Short mmCIF file of C-alpha atoms and ligand atoms in Angstrom, two decimals:
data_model
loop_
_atom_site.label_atom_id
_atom_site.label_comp_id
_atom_site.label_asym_id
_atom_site.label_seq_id
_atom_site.Cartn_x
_atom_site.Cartn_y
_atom_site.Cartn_z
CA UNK A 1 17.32 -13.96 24.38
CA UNK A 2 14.05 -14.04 22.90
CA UNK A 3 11.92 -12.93 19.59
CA UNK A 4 8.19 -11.17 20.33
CA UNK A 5 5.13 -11.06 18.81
CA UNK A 6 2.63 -8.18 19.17
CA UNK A 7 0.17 -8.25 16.44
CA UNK A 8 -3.18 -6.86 16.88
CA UNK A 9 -6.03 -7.44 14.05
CA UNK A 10 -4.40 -11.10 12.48
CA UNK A 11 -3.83 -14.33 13.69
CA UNK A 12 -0.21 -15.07 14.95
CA UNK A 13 -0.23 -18.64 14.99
CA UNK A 14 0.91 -19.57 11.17
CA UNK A 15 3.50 -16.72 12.03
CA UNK A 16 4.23 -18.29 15.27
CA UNK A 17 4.86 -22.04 13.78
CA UNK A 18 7.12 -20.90 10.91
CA UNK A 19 9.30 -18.99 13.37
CA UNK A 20 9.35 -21.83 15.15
CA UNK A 21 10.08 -24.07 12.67
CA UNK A 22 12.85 -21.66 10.67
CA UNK A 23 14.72 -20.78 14.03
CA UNK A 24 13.82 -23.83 16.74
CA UNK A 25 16.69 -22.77 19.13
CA UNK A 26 15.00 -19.61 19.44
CA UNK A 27 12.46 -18.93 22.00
CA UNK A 28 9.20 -17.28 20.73
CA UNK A 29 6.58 -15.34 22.82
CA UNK A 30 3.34 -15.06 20.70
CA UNK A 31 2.48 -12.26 22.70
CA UNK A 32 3.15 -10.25 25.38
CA UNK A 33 1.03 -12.03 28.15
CA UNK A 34 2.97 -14.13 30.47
CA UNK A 35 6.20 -13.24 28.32
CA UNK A 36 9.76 -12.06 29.99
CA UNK A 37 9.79 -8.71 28.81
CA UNK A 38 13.33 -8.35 30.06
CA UNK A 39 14.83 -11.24 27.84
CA UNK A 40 13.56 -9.77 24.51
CA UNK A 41 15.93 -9.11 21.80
CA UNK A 42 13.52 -9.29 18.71
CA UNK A 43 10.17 -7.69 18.32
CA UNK A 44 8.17 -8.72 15.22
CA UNK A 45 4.98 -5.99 15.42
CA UNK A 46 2.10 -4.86 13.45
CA UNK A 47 0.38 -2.08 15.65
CA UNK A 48 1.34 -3.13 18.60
CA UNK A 49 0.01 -2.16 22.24
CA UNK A 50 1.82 1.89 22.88
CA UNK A 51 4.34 1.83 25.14
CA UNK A 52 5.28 -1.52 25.16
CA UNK A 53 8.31 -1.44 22.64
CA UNK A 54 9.36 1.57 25.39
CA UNK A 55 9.21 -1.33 28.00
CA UNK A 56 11.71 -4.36 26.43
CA UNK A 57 15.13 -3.06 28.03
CA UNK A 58 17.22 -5.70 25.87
CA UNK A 59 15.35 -5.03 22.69
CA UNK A 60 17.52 -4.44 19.73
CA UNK A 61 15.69 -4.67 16.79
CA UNK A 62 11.97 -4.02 15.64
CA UNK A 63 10.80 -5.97 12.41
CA UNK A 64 7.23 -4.56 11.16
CA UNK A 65 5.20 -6.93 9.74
CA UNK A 66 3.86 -4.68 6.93
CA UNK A 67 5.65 -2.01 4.52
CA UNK A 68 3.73 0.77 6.05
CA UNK A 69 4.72 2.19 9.26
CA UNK A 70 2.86 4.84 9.90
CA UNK A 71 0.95 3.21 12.91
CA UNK A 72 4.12 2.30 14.57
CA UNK A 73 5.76 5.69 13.90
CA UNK A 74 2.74 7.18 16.12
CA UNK A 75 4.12 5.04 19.28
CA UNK A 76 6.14 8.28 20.10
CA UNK A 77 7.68 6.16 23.12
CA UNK A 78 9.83 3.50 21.20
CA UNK A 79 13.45 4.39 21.87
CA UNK A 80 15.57 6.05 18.45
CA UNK A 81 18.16 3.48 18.92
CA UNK A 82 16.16 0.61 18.24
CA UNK A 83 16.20 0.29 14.23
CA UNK A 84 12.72 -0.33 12.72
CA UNK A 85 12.93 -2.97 9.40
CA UNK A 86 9.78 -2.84 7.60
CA UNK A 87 8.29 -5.45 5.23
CA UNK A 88 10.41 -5.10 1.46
CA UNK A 89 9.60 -8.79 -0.49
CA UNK A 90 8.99 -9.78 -3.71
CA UNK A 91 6.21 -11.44 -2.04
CA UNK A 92 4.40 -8.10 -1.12
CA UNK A 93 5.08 -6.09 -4.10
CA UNK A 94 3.91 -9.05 -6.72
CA UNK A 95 0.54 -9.21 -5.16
CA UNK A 96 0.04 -5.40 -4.73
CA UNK A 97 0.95 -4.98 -8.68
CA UNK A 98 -1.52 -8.09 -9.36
CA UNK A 99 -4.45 -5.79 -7.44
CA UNK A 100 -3.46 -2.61 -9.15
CA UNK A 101 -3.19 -4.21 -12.42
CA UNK A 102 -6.57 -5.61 -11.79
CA UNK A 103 -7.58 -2.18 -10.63
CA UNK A 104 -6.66 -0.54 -13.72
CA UNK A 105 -7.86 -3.01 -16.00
CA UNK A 106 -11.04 -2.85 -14.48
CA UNK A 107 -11.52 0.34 -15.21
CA UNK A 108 -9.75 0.48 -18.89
CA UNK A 109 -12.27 -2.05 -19.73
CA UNK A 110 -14.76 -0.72 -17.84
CA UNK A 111 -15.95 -4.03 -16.20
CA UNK A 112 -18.65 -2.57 -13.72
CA UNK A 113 -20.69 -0.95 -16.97
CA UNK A 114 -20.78 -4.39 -18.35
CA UNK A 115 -21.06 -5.75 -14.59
CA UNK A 116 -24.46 -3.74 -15.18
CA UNK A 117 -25.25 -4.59 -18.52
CA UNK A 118 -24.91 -8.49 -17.76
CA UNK A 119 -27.14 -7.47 -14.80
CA UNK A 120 -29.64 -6.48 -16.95
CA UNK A 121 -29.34 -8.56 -19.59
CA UNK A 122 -27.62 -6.22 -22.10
CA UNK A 123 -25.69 -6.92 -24.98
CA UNK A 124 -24.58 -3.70 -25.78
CA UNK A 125 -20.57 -2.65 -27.03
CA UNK A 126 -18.74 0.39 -25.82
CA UNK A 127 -17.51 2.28 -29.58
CA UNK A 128 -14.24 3.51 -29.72
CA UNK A 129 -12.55 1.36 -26.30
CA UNK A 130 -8.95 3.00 -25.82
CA UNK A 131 -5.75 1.05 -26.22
CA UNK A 132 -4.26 0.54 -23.36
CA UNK A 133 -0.86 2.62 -24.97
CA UNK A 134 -3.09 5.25 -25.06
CA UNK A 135 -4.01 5.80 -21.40
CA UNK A 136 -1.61 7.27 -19.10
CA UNK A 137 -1.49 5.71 -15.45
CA UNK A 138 0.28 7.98 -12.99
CA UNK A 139 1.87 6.86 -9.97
CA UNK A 140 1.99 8.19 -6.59
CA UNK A 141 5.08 6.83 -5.15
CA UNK A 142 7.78 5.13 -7.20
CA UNK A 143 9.42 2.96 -4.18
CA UNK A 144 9.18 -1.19 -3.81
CA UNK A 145 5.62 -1.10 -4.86
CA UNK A 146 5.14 2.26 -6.82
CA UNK A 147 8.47 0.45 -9.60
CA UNK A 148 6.87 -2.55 -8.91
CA UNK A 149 3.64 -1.83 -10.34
CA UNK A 150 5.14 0.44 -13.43
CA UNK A 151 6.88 -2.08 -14.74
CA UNK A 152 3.80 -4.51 -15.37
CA UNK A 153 1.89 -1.41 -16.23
CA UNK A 154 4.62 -0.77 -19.08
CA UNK A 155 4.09 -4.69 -19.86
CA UNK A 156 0.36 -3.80 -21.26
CA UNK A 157 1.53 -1.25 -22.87
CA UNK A 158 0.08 1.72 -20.07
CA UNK A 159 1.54 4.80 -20.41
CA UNK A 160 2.97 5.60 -17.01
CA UNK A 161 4.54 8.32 -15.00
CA UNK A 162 5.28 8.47 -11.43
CA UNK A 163 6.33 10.93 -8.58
CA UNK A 164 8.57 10.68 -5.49
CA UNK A 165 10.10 12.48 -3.10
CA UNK A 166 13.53 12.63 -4.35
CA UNK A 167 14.27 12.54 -8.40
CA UNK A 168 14.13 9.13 -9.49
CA UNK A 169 14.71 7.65 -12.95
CA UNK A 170 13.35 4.43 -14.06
CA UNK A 171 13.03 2.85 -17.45
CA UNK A 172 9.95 4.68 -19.31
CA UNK A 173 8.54 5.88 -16.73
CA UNK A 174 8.19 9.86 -17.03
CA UNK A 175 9.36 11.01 -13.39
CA UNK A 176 8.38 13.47 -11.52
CA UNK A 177 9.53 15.00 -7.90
CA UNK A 178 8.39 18.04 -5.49
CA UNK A 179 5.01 19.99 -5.33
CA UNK A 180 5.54 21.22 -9.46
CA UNK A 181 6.15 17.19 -10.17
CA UNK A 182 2.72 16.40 -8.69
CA UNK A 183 1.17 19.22 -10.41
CA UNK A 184 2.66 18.36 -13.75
CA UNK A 185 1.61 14.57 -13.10
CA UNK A 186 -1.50 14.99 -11.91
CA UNK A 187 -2.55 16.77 -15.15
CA UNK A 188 -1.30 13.81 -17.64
CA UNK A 189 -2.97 11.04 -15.62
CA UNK A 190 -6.03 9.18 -16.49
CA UNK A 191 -5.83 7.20 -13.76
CA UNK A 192 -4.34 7.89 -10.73
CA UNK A 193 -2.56 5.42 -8.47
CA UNK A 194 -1.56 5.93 -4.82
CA UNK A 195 0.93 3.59 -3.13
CA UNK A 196 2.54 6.50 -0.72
CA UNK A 197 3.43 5.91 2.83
CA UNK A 198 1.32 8.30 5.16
CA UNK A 199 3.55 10.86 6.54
CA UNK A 200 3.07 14.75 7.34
CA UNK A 201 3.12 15.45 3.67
CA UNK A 202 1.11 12.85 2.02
CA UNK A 203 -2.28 12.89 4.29
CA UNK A 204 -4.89 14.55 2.65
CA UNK A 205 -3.68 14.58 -0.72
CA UNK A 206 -6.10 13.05 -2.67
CA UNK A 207 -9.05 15.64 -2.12
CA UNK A 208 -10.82 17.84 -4.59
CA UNK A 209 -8.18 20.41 -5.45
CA UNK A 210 -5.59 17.08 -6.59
CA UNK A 211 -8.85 15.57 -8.48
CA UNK A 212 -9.28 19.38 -10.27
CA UNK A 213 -5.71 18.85 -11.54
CA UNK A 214 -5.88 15.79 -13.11
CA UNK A 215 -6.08 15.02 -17.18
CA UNK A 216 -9.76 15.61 -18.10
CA UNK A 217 -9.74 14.70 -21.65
CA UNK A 218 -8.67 11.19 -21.61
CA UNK A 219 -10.25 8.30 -23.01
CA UNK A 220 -11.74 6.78 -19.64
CA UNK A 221 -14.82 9.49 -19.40
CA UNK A 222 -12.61 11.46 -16.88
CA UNK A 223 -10.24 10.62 -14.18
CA UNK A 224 -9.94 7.52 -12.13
CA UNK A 225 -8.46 7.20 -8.89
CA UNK A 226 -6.97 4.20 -7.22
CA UNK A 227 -5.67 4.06 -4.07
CA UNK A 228 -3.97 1.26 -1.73
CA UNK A 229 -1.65 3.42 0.10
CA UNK A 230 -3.48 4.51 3.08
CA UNK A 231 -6.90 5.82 3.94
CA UNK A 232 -5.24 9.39 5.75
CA UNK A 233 -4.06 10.00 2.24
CA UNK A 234 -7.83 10.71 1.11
CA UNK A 235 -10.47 12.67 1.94
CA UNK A 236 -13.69 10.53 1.04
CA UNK A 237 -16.44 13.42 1.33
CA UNK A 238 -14.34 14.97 -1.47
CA UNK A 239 -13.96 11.59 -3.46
CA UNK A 240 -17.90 11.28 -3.28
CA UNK A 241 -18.83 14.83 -4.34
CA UNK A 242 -15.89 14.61 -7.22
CA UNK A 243 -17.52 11.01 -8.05
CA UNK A 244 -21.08 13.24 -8.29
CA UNK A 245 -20.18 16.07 -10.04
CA UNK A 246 -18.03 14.50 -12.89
CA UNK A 247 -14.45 15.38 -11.49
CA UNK A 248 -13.58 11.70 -11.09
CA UNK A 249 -15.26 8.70 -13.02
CA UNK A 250 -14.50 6.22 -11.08
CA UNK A 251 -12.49 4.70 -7.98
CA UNK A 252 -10.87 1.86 -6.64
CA UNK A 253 -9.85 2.10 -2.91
CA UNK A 254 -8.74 -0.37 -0.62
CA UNK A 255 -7.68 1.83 2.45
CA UNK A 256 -10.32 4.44 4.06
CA UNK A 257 -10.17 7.21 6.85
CA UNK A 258 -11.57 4.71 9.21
CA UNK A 259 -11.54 0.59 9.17
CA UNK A 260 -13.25 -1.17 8.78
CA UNK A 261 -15.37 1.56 6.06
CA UNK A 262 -18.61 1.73 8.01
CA UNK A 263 -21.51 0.27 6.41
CA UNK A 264 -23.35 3.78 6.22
CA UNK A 265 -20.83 4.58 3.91
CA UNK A 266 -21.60 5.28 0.54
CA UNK A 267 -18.89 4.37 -0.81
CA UNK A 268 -20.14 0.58 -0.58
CA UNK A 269 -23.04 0.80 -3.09
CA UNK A 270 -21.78 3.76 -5.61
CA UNK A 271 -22.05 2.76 -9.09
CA UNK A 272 -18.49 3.77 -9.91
CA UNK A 273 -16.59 2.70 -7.40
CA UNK A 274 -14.71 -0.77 -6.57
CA UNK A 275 -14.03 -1.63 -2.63
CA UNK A 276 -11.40 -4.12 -1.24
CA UNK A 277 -11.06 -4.94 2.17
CA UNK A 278 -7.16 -3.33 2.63
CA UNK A 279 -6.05 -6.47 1.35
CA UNK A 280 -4.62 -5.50 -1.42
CA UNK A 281 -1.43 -6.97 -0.54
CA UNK A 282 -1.36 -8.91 2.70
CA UNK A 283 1.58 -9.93 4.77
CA UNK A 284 2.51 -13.76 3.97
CA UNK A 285 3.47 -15.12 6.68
CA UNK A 286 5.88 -17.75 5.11
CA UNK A 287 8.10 -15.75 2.97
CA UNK A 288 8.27 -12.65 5.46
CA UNK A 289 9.49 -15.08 8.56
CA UNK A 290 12.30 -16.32 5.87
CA UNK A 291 13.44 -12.93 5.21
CA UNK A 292 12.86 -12.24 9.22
CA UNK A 293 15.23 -15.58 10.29
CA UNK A 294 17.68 -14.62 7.22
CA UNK A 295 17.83 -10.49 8.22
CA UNK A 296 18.23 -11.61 12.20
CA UNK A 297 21.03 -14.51 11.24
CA UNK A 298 22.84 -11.65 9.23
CA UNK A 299 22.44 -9.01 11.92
CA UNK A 300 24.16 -11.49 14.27
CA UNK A 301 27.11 -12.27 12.31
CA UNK A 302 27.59 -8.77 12.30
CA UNK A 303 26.02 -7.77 8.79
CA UNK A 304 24.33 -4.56 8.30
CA UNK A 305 19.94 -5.34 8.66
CA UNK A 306 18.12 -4.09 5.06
CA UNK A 307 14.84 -2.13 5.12
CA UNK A 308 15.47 0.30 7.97
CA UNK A 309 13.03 2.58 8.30
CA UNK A 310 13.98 6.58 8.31
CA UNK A 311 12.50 7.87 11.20
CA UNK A 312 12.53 11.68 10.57
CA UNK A 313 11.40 11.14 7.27
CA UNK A 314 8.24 9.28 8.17
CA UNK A 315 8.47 5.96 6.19
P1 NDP B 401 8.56 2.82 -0.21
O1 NDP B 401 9.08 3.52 1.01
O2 NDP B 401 9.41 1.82 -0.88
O3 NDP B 401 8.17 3.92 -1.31
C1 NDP B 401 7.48 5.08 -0.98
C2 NDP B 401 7.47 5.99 -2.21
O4 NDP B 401 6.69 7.14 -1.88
C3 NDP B 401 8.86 6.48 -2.60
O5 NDP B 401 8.99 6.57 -3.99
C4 NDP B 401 8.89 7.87 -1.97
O6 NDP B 401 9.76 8.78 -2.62
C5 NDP B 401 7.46 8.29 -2.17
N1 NDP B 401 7.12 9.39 -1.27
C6 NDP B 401 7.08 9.40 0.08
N2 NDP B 401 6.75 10.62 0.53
C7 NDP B 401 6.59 11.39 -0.55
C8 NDP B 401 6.27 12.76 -0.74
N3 NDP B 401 6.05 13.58 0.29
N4 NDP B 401 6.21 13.23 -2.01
C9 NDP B 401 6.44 12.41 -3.07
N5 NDP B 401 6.74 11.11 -2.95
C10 NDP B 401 6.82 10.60 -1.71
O7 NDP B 401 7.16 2.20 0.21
P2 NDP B 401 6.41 0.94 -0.45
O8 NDP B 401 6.36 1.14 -1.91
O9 NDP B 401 6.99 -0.32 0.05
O10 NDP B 401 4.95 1.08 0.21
C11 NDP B 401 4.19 2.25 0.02
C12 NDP B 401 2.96 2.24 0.93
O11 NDP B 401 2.01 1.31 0.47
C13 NDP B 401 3.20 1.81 2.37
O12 NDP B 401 3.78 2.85 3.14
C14 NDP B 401 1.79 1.48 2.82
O13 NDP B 401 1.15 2.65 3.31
C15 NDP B 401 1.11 1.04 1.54
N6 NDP B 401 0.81 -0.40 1.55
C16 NDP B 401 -0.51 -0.78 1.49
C17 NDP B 401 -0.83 -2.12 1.45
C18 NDP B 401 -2.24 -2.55 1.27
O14 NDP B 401 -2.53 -3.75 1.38
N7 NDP B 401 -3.16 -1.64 0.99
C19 NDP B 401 0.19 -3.16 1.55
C20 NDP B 401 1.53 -2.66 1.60
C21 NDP B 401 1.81 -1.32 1.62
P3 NDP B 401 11.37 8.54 -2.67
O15 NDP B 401 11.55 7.42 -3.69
O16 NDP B 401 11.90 9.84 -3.13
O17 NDP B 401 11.78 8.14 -1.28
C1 OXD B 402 1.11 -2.80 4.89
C2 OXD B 402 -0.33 -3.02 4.78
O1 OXD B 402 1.53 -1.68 5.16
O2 OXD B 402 -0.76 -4.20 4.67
O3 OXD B 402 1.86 -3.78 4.72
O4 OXD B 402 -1.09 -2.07 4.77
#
């Protein structure tokens, strides 16, 4: 019985070797080609090829090698048998709070003015910079990431609400659920923050009438948005004319409608607005193939597997 790997868009060989190296009884396809389909028991995916998960008879269990599923969830073909265990790790959420931090800070301290003004050779001082205790961050999506996040945020001293799905309760953190939550968040947020898995109810969110919503007499200029959850949630013809006509001040996205973001995009060179590659937190292949070997080792001493993804609900 073997593990697979169908990755498209990285390179599988430091994913390949650790395996390897964690598990050497095992044997471990790093792809598909020239692999017995029919001996498969593992397959460790990040949008894989359609169908084929449909096409491993012996398959038991699928890991995804990233927190968001919404790419595999399209694959309308894999069987709803086969659990789905997505990426939850310490080593995911620390670097995804590390680029919102850096998100938020950036715009707190408003380091592309100054980018400018260093540009230019200015040596001029904002009056009156906010505290950080008196900006309030709001959070789309209070799960691994979302708590993750508010808790550093709450370190500096950020104000900071979130909204979920379900009521939720974490320490300082106003909480808000359901489409009044949003409302009532959206309105007390200087700066936005997305981390929500793209399902049915979360694409499109983050277009002008959201932006309308949001706090408008903060200490930032007007709103900011941030977003690392996924491109589908946004609508970036809206983000540009709310960028133009003062709705939003400023941005910081790392996910877009399409990827790459094409270079006609002008989102690249707008004054306002900070680009990252979706990288804000990548998949490391070291620590996720420990918590892979340690979930599978479980699984087959007859331990429940952590992480399962809830099909109907989308993430
Ligand atoms: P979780 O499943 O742990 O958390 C998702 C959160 O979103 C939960 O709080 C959930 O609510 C909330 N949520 C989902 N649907 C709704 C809705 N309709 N209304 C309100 N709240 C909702 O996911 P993670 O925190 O691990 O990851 C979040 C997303 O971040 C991923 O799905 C992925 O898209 C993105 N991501 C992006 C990366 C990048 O590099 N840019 C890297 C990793 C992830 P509830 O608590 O009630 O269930
Ligand atoms: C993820 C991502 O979902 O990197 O893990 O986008």
């Amino acid at each position: 019985m073997s593990i697979l790997f169908s990755v498209s868009g990285w390179d599988v060989t430091p994913w390949v070797a650790r395996l390897r190296a964690l598990d050497p009884d095992r044997v471990v396809h790093a792809s598909p080609d020239g692999a017995d389909l029919a001996a498969v028991r593992y397959a460790l995916v990040w949008k894989p090829e359609p169908g084929l998960l449909a096409r491993l008879p012996k398959l038991e269990v699928i890991f995804n090698l990233g927190a968001g599923v919404d790419a595999i969830l399209r694959d309308q073909t894999i069987p709803p048998r086969i659990p789905i265990v997505r990426v939850v790790d310490d080593s995911m959420s620390m670097r995804m709070t590390e680029w919102v931090v850096l998100q938020v800070l950036a715009h707190h301290r408003r380091a592309l003015h100054y980018r400018r003004q260093q540009r230019d050779h200015v040596w001029q001082d904002i009056v009156g910079q906010a505290a950080a205790r008196d900006v309030s961050v709001g959070l789309l999506g209070l799960g691994a990431l979302g708590a993750d996040a508010a808790r550093v945020l709450l370190a500096l001293r950020f104000k900071v609400a979130g909204w979920s799905r379900q009521p939720k309760s974490l320490p300082n953190v106003e909480t808000y659920h359901g489409a009044d939550g949003l409302d009532r968040l959206l309105e007390r947020s200087d700066i936005l923050v997305c981390l929500l898995p793209l399902t049915a109810a979360t694409g499109g969110l983050l277009s002008m009438p959201s932006f309308r919503k949001l706090k408008r007499d903060g200490p930032l200029g007007g709103p900011i948005l941030i977003n690392a959850g996924r491109g589908g949630e946004q609508v970036e013809a809206d983000i540009l004319a709310a960028l133009d006509d003062g709705t939003l001040a400023g941005a910081s996205l790392d996910v877009f409608e399409t990827e790459p973001l094409a270079s006609s995009s002008r989102l690249w060179d707008h004054p306002r607005v900070i680009v990252t590659p979706h990288n804000a937190a990548d998949s490391e292949p070291d620590a996720l193939t420990r918590a892979i070997v340690g979930q599978i080792r479980r699984y087959e001493a007859g331990g429940p597997l952590a992480n399962v993804v809830d099909r109907g609900r989308g993430y």
